[in-house]
Coordinates of C-alpha atoms in Angstrom, one line a residue:
Chain A
M1 CA 134.7 145.2 123.1
D2 CA 136.5 142.4 122.1
S3 CA 134.3 139.3 121.9
V4 CA 136.7 136.8 123.6
S5 CA 137.3 138.8 126.8
D6 CA 133.3 140.0 126.6
P7 CA 132.1 138.7 130.2
A8 CA 128.9 138.9 129.0
L9 CA 126.3 136.1 127.8
L10 CA 123.8 138.2 126.0
T11 CA 124.9 141.9 124.7
L12 CA 122.2 144.1 123.0
E13 CA 123.9 147.0 121.6
S14 CA 121.8 150.2 120.6
C15 CA 118.7 147.8 119.2
T16 CA 115.9 149.6 117.7
V17 CA 112.8 147.7 116.3
S18 CA 110.4 149.6 114.6
F19 CA 107.1 148.6 112.8
G20 CA 106.3 151.2 110.3
G21 CA 106.7 154.3 111.7
L22 CA 106.2 153.2 115.3
I23 CA 109.6 152.7 117.3
A24 CA 108.7 149.8 119.9
V25 CA 112.5 149.6 121.0
D26 CA 114.4 152.4 120.8
E27 CA 118.5 152.4 121.2
L28 CA 118.1 149.8 123.7
S29 CA 121.6 148.4 125.2
L30 CA 121.7 145.8 127.8
Q31 CA 124.3 143.2 129.1
V32 CA 123.3 140.1 130.9
R33 CA 126.4 138.2 132.6
P34 CA 126.3 134.5 132.8
G35 CA 124.4 133.0 136.0
E36 CA 122.5 136.4 136.1
L37 CA 119.0 136.9 136.8
V38 CA 117.9 140.4 135.0
S39 CA 114.4 141.4 135.1
L40 CA 112.9 143.7 132.4
I41 CA 109.8 145.7 133.7
G42 CA 108.1 148.4 132.5
P43 CA 104.3 149.7 132.1
N44 CA 102.1 148.2 129.3
G45 CA 103.5 148.5 125.8
A46 CA 106.8 149.7 126.9
G47 CA 108.4 147.0 124.7
K48 CA 109.4 144.5 126.8
T49 CA 108.2 141.5 124.8
T50 CA 109.3 143.1 121.6
V51 CA 112.8 142.7 123.2
F52 CA 112.3 139.0 123.5
N53 CA 111.0 138.9 120.1
A54 CA 114.2 140.9 118.7
I55 CA 116.4 138.5 120.5
T56 CA 114.6 135.2 119.3
G57 CA 114.4 136.5 115.8
V58 CA 110.7 136.8 115.2
Y59 CA 111.4 140.6 114.7
P60 CA 114.0 141.9 112.5
L61 CA 116.2 144.7 113.9
A62 CA 116.0 148.0 112.4
R63 CA 119.4 149.1 113.7
G64 CA 121.8 147.8 116.4
D65 CA 123.5 144.7 117.0
I66 CA 122.4 141.5 119.4
R67 CA 125.3 138.9 120.4
L68 CA 125.1 135.6 122.5
E69 CA 128.6 135.1 123.9
G70 CA 129.8 136.9 120.7
T71 CA 128.0 135.2 118.1
P72 CA 125.6 138.0 116.4
L73 CA 121.9 136.7 116.3
G74 CA 121.3 139.5 113.9
G75 CA 119.2 138.2 110.8
L76 CA 119.2 134.4 112.1
P77 CA 115.5 132.8 111.8
P78 CA 114.0 132.0 115.3
H79 CA 114.9 128.1 115.1
R80 CA 118.6 128.8 114.6
V81 CA 118.5 131.2 117.7
A82 CA 117.0 128.4 119.8
R83 CA 119.7 126.0 118.5
L84 CA 122.1 128.4 119.8
G85 CA 120.9 128.2 123.3
V86 CA 118.4 130.5 123.6
A87 CA 114.8 129.3 124.8
R88 CA 111.5 131.2 125.8
T89 CA 108.2 130.8 127.2
F90 CA 105.1 133.2 126.0
Q91 CA 103.1 135.7 127.6
N92 CA 99.8 133.7 126.4
I93 CA 100.8 130.1 126.9
R94 CA 101.8 128.2 123.7
L95 CA 101.7 124.7 124.5
F96 CA 101.0 121.8 121.9
R97 CA 97.7 121.7 123.5
G98 CA 96.7 118.6 121.5
L99 CA 99.9 116.6 122.3
T100 CA 100.6 114.9 125.7
V101 CA 102.8 116.5 128.3
L102 CA 105.4 113.9 127.6
D103 CA 105.5 114.8 123.9
N104 CA 105.5 118.4 124.5
L105 CA 109.0 117.6 126.1
R106 CA 110.2 115.1 123.6
A107 CA 109.3 117.4 120.5
A108 CA 111.5 120.1 122.3
M109 CA 114.3 117.7 122.3
H110 CA 114.6 117.0 118.6
H111 CA 118.1 118.3 118.4
G112 CA 119.1 115.2 120.8
S113 CA 118.4 112.8 118.0
D114 CA 121.3 111.3 116.3
Y115 CA 118.9 109.1 113.9
D116 CA 118.0 109.7 110.2
L117 CA 114.4 109.3 108.6
L118 CA 115.4 106.1 107.2
R119 CA 116.5 104.9 110.5
A120 CA 113.0 106.1 112.2
A121 CA 111.0 104.4 109.4
L122 CA 112.8 101.2 110.1
R123 CA 113.2 101.3 114.1
S124 CA 116.6 100.7 114.1
R125 CA 118.6 99.9 117.1
R126 CA 119.9 103.5 117.2
W127 CA 116.3 105.0 117.1
A128 CA 115.4 102.2 119.9
A129 CA 118.5 103.8 122.0
T130 CA 117.8 107.5 121.2
E131 CA 114.1 107.3 121.8
A132 CA 114.7 105.3 125.2
R133 CA 117.5 108.2 126.4
L134 CA 114.8 111.0 125.2
Q135 CA 111.9 109.5 127.1
A136 CA 114.3 109.2 130.3
K137 CA 115.5 112.8 130.1
A138 CA 111.9 113.8 129.5
R139 CA 110.6 111.9 132.4
E140 CA 113.2 113.1 134.8
L141 CA 112.6 116.6 133.9
L142 CA 109.0 116.0 134.5
G143 CA 109.9 114.7 137.9
L144 CA 111.9 117.6 138.6
F145 CA 109.0 119.7 138.1
E146 CA 106.1 117.4 139.7
L147 CA 104.5 116.8 136.5
E148 CA 105.4 113.2 136.2
G149 CA 101.9 112.3 137.1
R150 CA 100.5 114.2 134.0
A151 CA 102.9 112.7 131.7
E152 CA 100.3 111.1 129.3
E153 CA 97.8 113.9 129.7
P154 CA 97.1 116.3 126.9
A155 CA 98.7 119.4 127.9
G156 CA 95.8 121.5 126.9
S157 CA 93.8 119.8 129.9
L158 CA 96.4 120.8 132.6
P159 CA 95.5 123.4 135.0
Y160 CA 96.5 126.8 134.4
G161 CA 99.4 126.8 136.6
E162 CA 100.6 123.6 135.4
Q163 CA 100.6 124.7 132.0
R164 CA 102.8 127.6 132.8
R165 CA 105.3 125.3 134.7
L166 CA 105.1 122.9 131.7
E167 CA 105.9 125.7 129.4
I168 CA 109.0 126.4 131.4
V169 CA 110.1 122.9 131.6
R170 CA 109.6 122.4 127.8
A171 CA 112.2 125.5 127.3
L172 CA 114.7 123.9 129.7
A173 CA 114.3 120.6 127.7
T174 CA 116.1 122.5 124.7
G175 CA 118.9 122.4 126.9
P176 CA 119.3 126.5 126.8
R177 CA 122.0 128.8 128.1
L178 CA 119.7 131.7 128.2
L179 CA 116.1 131.4 129.2
L180 CA 113.8 134.0 128.4
L181 CA 110.4 134.1 130.6
D182 CA 107.3 136.2 129.5
E183 CA 105.1 137.0 132.4
P184 CA 105.6 133.6 133.9
A185 CA 103.5 134.6 136.9
A186 CA 100.7 136.3 135.2
G187 CA 97.3 134.9 136.6
M188 CA 98.8 133.2 139.6
N189 CA 97.9 133.5 143.1
P190 CA 100.4 134.8 145.6
A191 CA 100.9 131.5 146.9
E192 CA 101.8 129.9 143.6
T193 CA 103.8 133.2 142.6
Q194 CA 105.9 132.4 145.7
R195 CA 106.6 128.8 144.4
L196 CA 107.4 129.9 141.1
M197 CA 109.8 132.1 142.7
D198 CA 111.8 129.7 144.2
L199 CA 111.5 127.6 141.1
I200 CA 113.1 130.0 139.0
R201 CA 115.7 130.9 141.5
S202 CA 116.8 127.0 141.7
L203 CA 117.0 126.7 138.2
I204 CA 119.9 129.1 137.5
E205 CA 121.9 126.8 140.0
R206 CA 120.6 123.6 138.5
F207 CA 120.6 124.3 135.0
S208 CA 123.5 126.7 134.9
L209 CA 121.2 129.2 133.4
T210 CA 120.8 132.8 132.6
I211 CA 117.5 134.6 132.8
L212 CA 115.8 137.3 131.5
L213 CA 112.4 137.8 133.1
I214 CA 109.6 139.9 132.0
E215 CA 107.1 140.5 135.0
H216 CA 104.4 142.6 136.2
D217 CA 104.4 141.1 139.6
M218 CA 106.8 143.4 141.5
R219 CA 107.0 141.1 144.9
L220 CA 108.4 138.4 142.5
V221 CA 110.8 141.1 140.5
M222 CA 112.4 142.6 143.4
G223 CA 112.3 138.8 145.3
V224 CA 114.4 137.2 142.6
S225 CA 116.2 139.5 140.2
D226 CA 120.0 140.3 140.4
R227 CA 119.2 143.5 138.2
V228 CA 116.0 145.2 137.3
V229 CA 116.0 147.3 133.7
V230 CA 112.8 149.6 133.4
L231 CA 111.8 150.4 130.0
N232 CA 109.0 153.0 128.9
H233 CA 108.2 153.9 125.5
G234 CA 110.8 151.5 124.1
R235 CA 113.8 153.4 126.0
E236 CA 115.5 152.3 129.1
I237 CA 114.5 154.8 132.0
A238 CA 116.3 153.3 135.0
A239 CA 118.6 150.2 135.6
G240 CA 119.9 149.0 138.9
T241 CA 119.3 146.7 141.9
P242 CA 115.7 146.1 143.0
Q243 CA 116.4 148.3 145.8
Q244 CA 117.9 151.1 143.6
I245 CA 114.9 150.9 141.2
A246 CA 112.1 150.7 143.8
G247 CA 113.3 154.3 144.8
D248 CA 114.0 155.8 141.4
P249 CA 111.6 158.8 140.7
A250 CA 111.7 158.1 137.1
V251 CA 110.4 154.6 137.7
I252 CA 107.9 155.8 140.1
E253 CA 106.8 158.5 137.5
A254 CA 106.5 155.9 134.4
Y255 CA 104.2 153.8 136.6
L256 CA 101.9 156.4 138.5
G257 CA 102.1 159.4 136.1
E258 CA 103.7 162.7 136.8
P259 CA 103.1 164.4 140.3
T260 CA 100.4 166.9 139.9
H261 CA 101.6 168.8 142.8
Chain B
M1 CA 121.1 92.7 117.0
W2 CA 118.8 90.0 116.5
A3 CA 116.8 90.4 119.7
H4 CA 115.8 94.0 118.5
Y5 CA 114.8 92.7 115.0
L6 CA 113.5 89.1 115.4
P7 CA 109.9 89.6 116.5
R8 CA 109.3 92.3 113.7
L9 CA 110.9 89.7 111.4
V10 CA 108.6 87.1 112.5
L11 CA 105.8 89.3 112.4
Y12 CA 106.6 90.4 108.7
V13 CA 107.3 86.9 107.6
A14 CA 103.7 86.1 108.8
I15 CA 102.3 89.1 107.3
G16 CA 103.8 88.0 104.2
S17 CA 102.4 84.4 104.2
V18 CA 99.1 85.8 104.7
L19 CA 99.6 87.7 101.7
V20 CA 100.6 85.2 99.7
G21 CA 97.7 83.3 100.7
L22 CA 95.5 85.7 99.9
D23 CA 97.2 86.2 96.5
V24 CA 96.7 82.9 95.7
G25 CA 93.5 81.9 97.0
L26 CA 91.5 85.0 96.4
P27 CA 91.6 85.3 92.7
R28 CA 90.1 81.5 92.8
L29 CA 87.6 82.6 95.2
L30 CA 86.7 86.0 93.8
N31 CA 86.0 87.1 90.4
A32 CA 88.1 89.8 88.5
Y33 CA 86.1 92.5 89.4
L34 CA 86.2 91.9 93.3
V35 CA 90.1 91.4 93.4
Q36 CA 90.2 94.8 91.4
I37 CA 88.3 96.4 94.1
L38 CA 90.6 94.9 96.7
V39 CA 93.6 96.5 94.6
F40 CA 91.9 99.7 95.0
V41 CA 91.5 99.5 98.6
A42 CA 95.2 99.0 99.1
C43 CA 95.9 101.6 96.7
N44 CA 93.7 104.0 98.7
I45 CA 95.2 102.9 101.9
V46 CA 98.6 104.1 100.6
L47 CA 97.0 107.2 99.5
A48 CA 95.3 108.0 102.5
T49 CA 97.7 107.3 105.0
S50 CA 100.4 109.2 103.1
L51 CA 97.8 112.2 102.6
N52 CA 97.5 111.8 106.6
L53 CA 101.2 112.5 107.2
I54 CA 100.5 116.1 105.2
N55 CA 97.0 116.8 106.4
G56 CA 96.4 115.0 109.4
I57 CA 100.1 115.0 111.3
A58 CA 101.6 118.2 109.9
G59 CA 98.4 120.1 109.8
Q60 CA 99.1 121.2 106.3
F61 CA 95.6 121.5 104.4
S62 CA 96.3 119.6 101.0
I63 CA 93.4 118.7 98.9
G64 CA 95.7 117.9 95.3
H65 CA 97.1 114.5 96.4
A66 CA 95.7 113.0 93.2
G67 CA 98.1 115.3 91.4
F68 CA 101.2 113.3 93.1
M69 CA 99.7 110.0 91.9
A70 CA 99.0 111.5 88.5
I71 CA 102.6 111.8 88.6
G72 CA 103.8 108.6 89.7
A73 CA 101.0 106.7 87.3
Y74 CA 101.9 108.6 84.2
A75 CA 105.8 108.7 84.8
T76 CA 106.2 105.0 85.0
A77 CA 103.2 104.1 82.5
W78 CA 105.2 105.9 79.9
L79 CA 108.6 104.2 80.9
S80 CA 106.8 100.9 80.9
T81 CA 105.3 101.3 77.5
T82 CA 108.4 102.9 75.8
H83 CA 111.1 101.2 77.4
G84 CA 110.2 98.6 80.4
Q85 CA 108.2 96.2 78.1
R86 CA 111.0 96.3 75.4
L87 CA 113.6 95.7 78.1
L88 CA 111.7 92.7 79.4
A89 CA 110.5 91.2 76.2
P90 CA 113.4 88.6 75.7
Y91 CA 112.6 86.9 79.1
E92 CA 109.0 86.4 78.1
G93 CA 107.7 82.8 79.1
Q94 CA 111.1 81.9 80.5
R95 CA 111.3 80.6 84.3
L96 CA 112.9 84.1 85.3
E97 CA 110.2 86.5 84.0
P98 CA 107.9 86.8 87.1
L99 CA 111.0 87.6 89.3
L100 CA 112.3 90.1 87.0
I101 CA 108.9 91.6 86.7
V102 CA 108.8 92.0 90.3
A103 CA 112.2 93.8 90.5
Y104 CA 111.4 96.1 87.7
L105 CA 108.3 97.2 89.3
V106 CA 109.9 97.7 92.4
V107 CA 112.7 100.0 90.9
L108 CA 109.6 101.5 89.1
M109 CA 108.1 102.3 92.0
F110 CA 110.9 104.0 93.5
L111 CA 110.9 106.0 90.3
G112 CA 107.6 107.1 90.4
G113 CA 107.5 108.1 93.8
L114 CA 110.7 110.1 93.2
A115 CA 108.9 111.9 90.5
A116 CA 106.1 112.6 92.7
A117 CA 108.2 113.6 95.6
L118 CA 110.0 116.3 93.3
G119 CA 106.2 117.3 92.7
G120 CA 105.8 117.5 96.4
L121 CA 108.9 119.6 96.8
L122 CA 107.4 122.1 94.3
I123 CA 104.4 122.3 96.1
G124 CA 105.7 122.2 99.7
L125 CA 107.8 125.4 98.9
P126 CA 104.8 127.4 98.6
S127 CA 103.5 125.9 101.5
L128 CA 106.2 127.6 103.7
R129 CA 104.3 131.2 102.8
L130 CA 100.5 129.8 102.8
R131 CA 98.5 128.9 105.5
G132 CA 95.1 127.3 106.1
D133 CA 92.5 128.2 103.2
Y134 CA 95.2 129.7 101.1
L135 CA 97.5 126.5 101.2
A136 CA 94.4 124.5 100.2
I137 CA 93.7 126.5 97.4
A138 CA 97.2 126.5 96.2
T139 CA 97.2 122.6 96.5
L140 CA 93.9 122.2 94.6
G141 CA 95.7 124.4 91.7
F142 CA 98.5 122.4 91.7
G143 CA 96.2 119.1 91.2
E144 CA 94.4 120.7 88.5
I145 CA 97.8 122.1 86.5
I146 CA 99.0 118.5 86.5
R147 CA 95.5 117.0 85.3
V148 CA 95.4 119.7 82.4
L149 CA 98.9 119.1 81.5
L150 CA 98.5 115.5 81.4
L151 CA 95.1 116.0 79.3
N152 CA 97.2 117.9 76.5
L153 CA 100.4 116.0 76.7
E154 CA 100.0 113.7 73.5
P155 CA 103.3 111.4 74.2
V156 CA 101.5 110.2 77.0
G157 CA 98.1 109.8 75.4
G158 CA 96.6 113.3 76.1
A159 CA 92.7 113.3 76.2
T160 CA 92.6 109.5 74.9
G161 CA 94.2 108.4 78.0
L162 CA 97.2 106.1 78.0
R163 CA 96.4 102.5 77.2
G164 CA 98.4 99.4 76.8
I165 CA 100.4 99.6 80.1
P166 CA 101.6 95.7 80.9
Q167 CA 100.0 94.4 84.0
Y168 CA 102.9 94.1 86.2
S169 CA 101.4 95.0 89.3
S170 CA 99.0 92.5 91.3
L171 CA 97.1 92.1 94.4
F172 CA 100.0 90.8 96.5
L173 CA 102.2 93.7 95.4
V174 CA 99.7 96.3 96.2
L175 CA 98.9 94.8 99.7
V176 CA 102.8 94.6 100.6
A177 CA 103.1 98.2 99.4
A178 CA 100.2 99.0 101.8
V179 CA 101.8 97.2 104.4
V180 CA 105.1 98.8 104.0
T181 CA 103.8 102.4 103.7
V182 CA 101.5 101.9 106.8
A183 CA 104.7 100.4 108.9
A184 CA 106.9 103.2 107.5
L185 CA 104.4 106.1 108.2
H186 CA 103.8 104.6 111.7
N187 CA 107.1 104.5 112.7
L188 CA 107.9 108.0 111.3
G189 CA 105.2 109.3 113.5
N190 CA 106.7 108.0 116.3
S191 CA 110.1 109.5 116.2
V192 CA 111.8 113.1 116.4
H193 CA 110.5 113.9 112.7
G194 CA 106.9 113.0 113.5
R195 CA 106.9 114.9 116.7
S196 CA 108.1 117.9 115.0
L197 CA 105.2 117.8 112.6
L198 CA 103.2 117.4 115.2
A199 CA 104.4 120.2 116.9
I200 CA 104.3 122.4 113.9
R201 CA 100.5 121.5 113.4
E202 CA 100.0 122.5 117.1
D203 CA 101.7 125.8 116.8
E204 CA 104.2 127.0 114.6
T205 CA 105.7 129.9 116.7
A206 CA 106.2 127.8 119.7
A207 CA 108.0 125.0 117.4
E208 CA 110.1 127.5 115.9
A209 CA 111.0 128.9 119.2
L210 CA 112.1 125.5 120.3
G211 CA 114.5 125.1 117.5
I212 CA 112.3 123.1 115.1
D213 CA 113.1 124.4 111.4
C214 CA 109.4 124.7 110.3
A215 CA 110.1 125.3 106.6
H216 CA 112.1 122.0 106.4
Y217 CA 109.8 120.0 108.3
K218 CA 106.6 121.1 106.3
T219 CA 108.5 120.8 103.0
S220 CA 109.6 117.2 104.1
A221 CA 105.8 116.3 104.9
F222 CA 105.1 117.1 101.2
V223 CA 107.8 115.2 99.8
I224 CA 107.5 111.9 102.0
G225 CA 103.6 112.1 101.4
A226 CA 104.1 112.8 97.4
F227 CA 106.4 110.0 97.5
F228 CA 104.1 107.4 98.6
A229 CA 101.3 108.4 96.4
G230 CA 103.5 108.1 93.5
V231 CA 104.3 104.6 94.4
A232 CA 100.2 104.1 94.4
G233 CA 100.1 105.6 91.2
C234 CA 102.7 103.2 89.7
L235 CA 100.9 100.5 91.3
Y236 CA 97.4 101.5 90.0
A237 CA 98.7 102.4 86.4
H238 CA 100.1 98.6 86.3
Y239 CA 97.2 97.1 87.4
T240 CA 94.4 98.8 85.4
Q241 CA 96.6 98.8 82.2
F242 CA 94.7 102.1 81.2
I243 CA 95.1 105.5 82.8
H244 CA 93.4 108.7 82.1
P245 CA 93.8 112.3 83.6
R246 CA 90.0 111.7 84.7
S247 CA 91.3 109.2 87.1
F248 CA 93.4 111.7 89.2
D249 CA 90.8 115.0 88.9
F250 CA 89.8 116.9 91.9
M251 CA 87.3 114.3 92.9
K252 CA 89.9 111.6 93.7
S253 CA 91.5 114.5 95.9
I254 CA 88.6 115.2 97.8
E255 CA 87.7 111.4 98.3
L256 CA 91.3 110.9 99.9
V257 CA 90.7 114.3 102.3
L258 CA 87.3 112.6 103.0
I259 CA 89.2 109.3 104.3
V260 CA 91.7 111.5 106.2
V261 CA 89.1 113.6 107.9
L262 CA 86.7 110.7 108.4
G263 CA 89.9 109.0 110.1
G264 CA 90.6 111.9 112.1
G265 CA 94.1 111.8 111.8
N266 CA 94.5 108.6 113.7
L267 CA 96.4 105.9 111.4
R268 CA 94.2 103.1 112.3
S269 CA 91.0 105.1 111.8
V270 CA 92.4 106.5 108.4
I271 CA 92.9 102.8 107.4
L272 CA 89.2 101.7 108.0
A273 CA 88.1 104.8 106.6
A274 CA 89.8 103.9 103.3
V275 CA 88.5 100.5 103.3
A276 CA 84.8 101.9 103.8
I277 CA 84.9 104.7 101.4
T278 CA 86.4 102.2 98.6
L279 CA 84.0 99.5 99.2
L280 CA 80.7 101.7 100.0
P281 CA 80.1 102.9 96.5
E282 CA 80.7 99.4 94.9
G283 CA 78.6 97.9 97.6
L284 CA 75.8 100.1 96.8
R285 CA 76.0 98.9 93.1
L286 CA 73.7 95.9 94.6
V287 CA 70.9 98.1 96.0
K288 CA 69.1 99.1 92.8
G289 CA 68.8 94.9 92.0
A290 CA 68.0 94.2 95.2
L291 CA 65.0 96.5 95.7
H292 CA 64.0 96.4 92.2
L293 CA 64.2 100.2 92.0
P294 CA 63.8 101.7 88.6
F295 CA 66.7 104.5 89.0
D296 CA 69.9 103.9 90.8
P297 CA 70.1 105.4 94.1
R298 CA 73.8 104.6 94.5
M299 CA 75.2 108.5 95.1
A300 CA 72.2 109.4 97.0
I301 CA 72.9 106.7 99.3
Y302 CA 76.5 107.3 99.4
S303 CA 76.0 111.2 100.1
A304 CA 73.5 110.5 102.9
L305 CA 75.9 107.7 104.4
L306 CA 79.0 110.4 104.5
I307 CA 76.7 113.1 106.1
A308 CA 75.6 110.7 108.7
A309 CA 79.2 109.6 109.0
M310 CA 80.2 113.1 109.8
L311 CA 77.7 113.4 112.2
V312 CA 78.4 110.7 114.2
R313 CA 82.4 111.2 114.1
R314 CA 81.9 114.8 114.7
E315 CA 84.5 114.7 117.6
R316 CA 87.2 113.3 115.1
V317 CA 86.4 115.7 112.4
L318 CA 86.7 118.6 114.8
Q319 CA 89.9 117.3 115.7
A320 CA 91.7 117.2 112.5
V321 CA 90.3 120.6 111.4
L322 CA 90.9 122.5 114.6
P323 CA 94.2 121.6 116.1
G324 CA 94.4 121.9 119.7
R325 CA 92.0 119.2 120.8
K326 CA 92.2 116.1 122.7
G327 CA 94.5 113.4 121.7
G328 CA 96.9 113.6 118.7
G329 CA 98.3 112.2 115.6
L330 CA 99.2 108.6 115.7
R331 CA 98.2 107.9 119.3
E332 CA 95.8 105.2 119.6

């Protein structure tokens, strides 16, 4: 496929990730179009998070090819992948717990600075202007996610649900095109999950995002996804709309085991 | 333009006047011994705040900071004894001499800083692969290598030390250097650069996932920290006029780590800790005479006070050692 006419934002082509003898992701191919929300589901150990780690450059590919709008991501270190517009959250929340909520966001906005070390050390006018701009942008984002009241609090002191939300805002602060969400609803009650679902849907519009989502909460997955890809043992076993997936015998088998009679 | 810089200009002129006042007034009020202690206090402020950038802000546990100081001290002392003195000799006694000496010393501080920064680059590179205890041991090894190298390097005196260094430094210049260092490091902490270092301290994986080039920033922390340590070494050598590898041994590095840990990563507390830790052993010299003791309890009291300080400041100490507790870096 020609990369110019490639309609996909993210393309995985027969990607394989292996740890020694263990094949965690096996010949996985996947396309995510701009503005789409695709969910990756599957039983524990199916290789979902490994796919995220392969896309973001944490794990190297044994075989295959990953492209973002035609740009190959293979071999790039995580920070380079991030600068190309891929942001992520983590399954086990990884906030900068000792820093304030505001500084968590500002740390993510480092690419938006246009001053060098000397200007920073001298507090030049450009430093002042840039800092004011970053601060305003950070506060605006916090406002959108109803976290502005927490700006000066250490991130580690926030309640669990707000920490999850802050991690998503922090990822957005990098100005991504593709957002990878790893189990954002883990540990949330149904009401919180519902609010999260609305939030995720609104992100796509507001930030012209494309989202790849890993989630175990099926209500959430079925409610927000355009398409669902089901993994088991590192392989794709089904893909389609939420309705198609819900009735797929292979999926039911992967989750519940083979029927005994 | 002026509106942005004027308040600070006024502040710096005020600080400068106070320093000039101290420089003129103190030597008349205090004897040479006390002035020298104040010079050491200011040197330790430069050293401790620069180590704080590496240990406290970037979270890279380094216990070889005296090595960087040694590089700056020896490189500049060697330059002065072999070339600098001869260069300035024709102006001796002339009106211009004091100005030339200051200009020469400023250039020398930069050179000493650059030499040490090169050392920082050398040790910063392995820091990319090492974490925690392993990094600490590597930096310890680096400091020892520098010391042993100098001990065997005859052109700079070897085991007899390097003597006859001209006293170009003064209390005033050391204080100015301390103020400039603290201001620069404070501003750096409140910038994209400082926040990236804090992010790395808190969670390297997350920092990298946000596009922060951890390798680059960690190395830069070592380079910048080492630069200021080299400047301090230069000022130290050109004040004491005699340096020996022993002056930059492991205990010196430990003293600096102690100051940073006691200060808990907070710049203001680190400065206070630097003052206290430098003054304390000197102040304790008075105890023996005052109590008419047959032995000198100085180091015993010093150690006991350190233990007490750690107990009292346990919160802060924990904060420096275990990342992810309340408050961070330069927040007051």
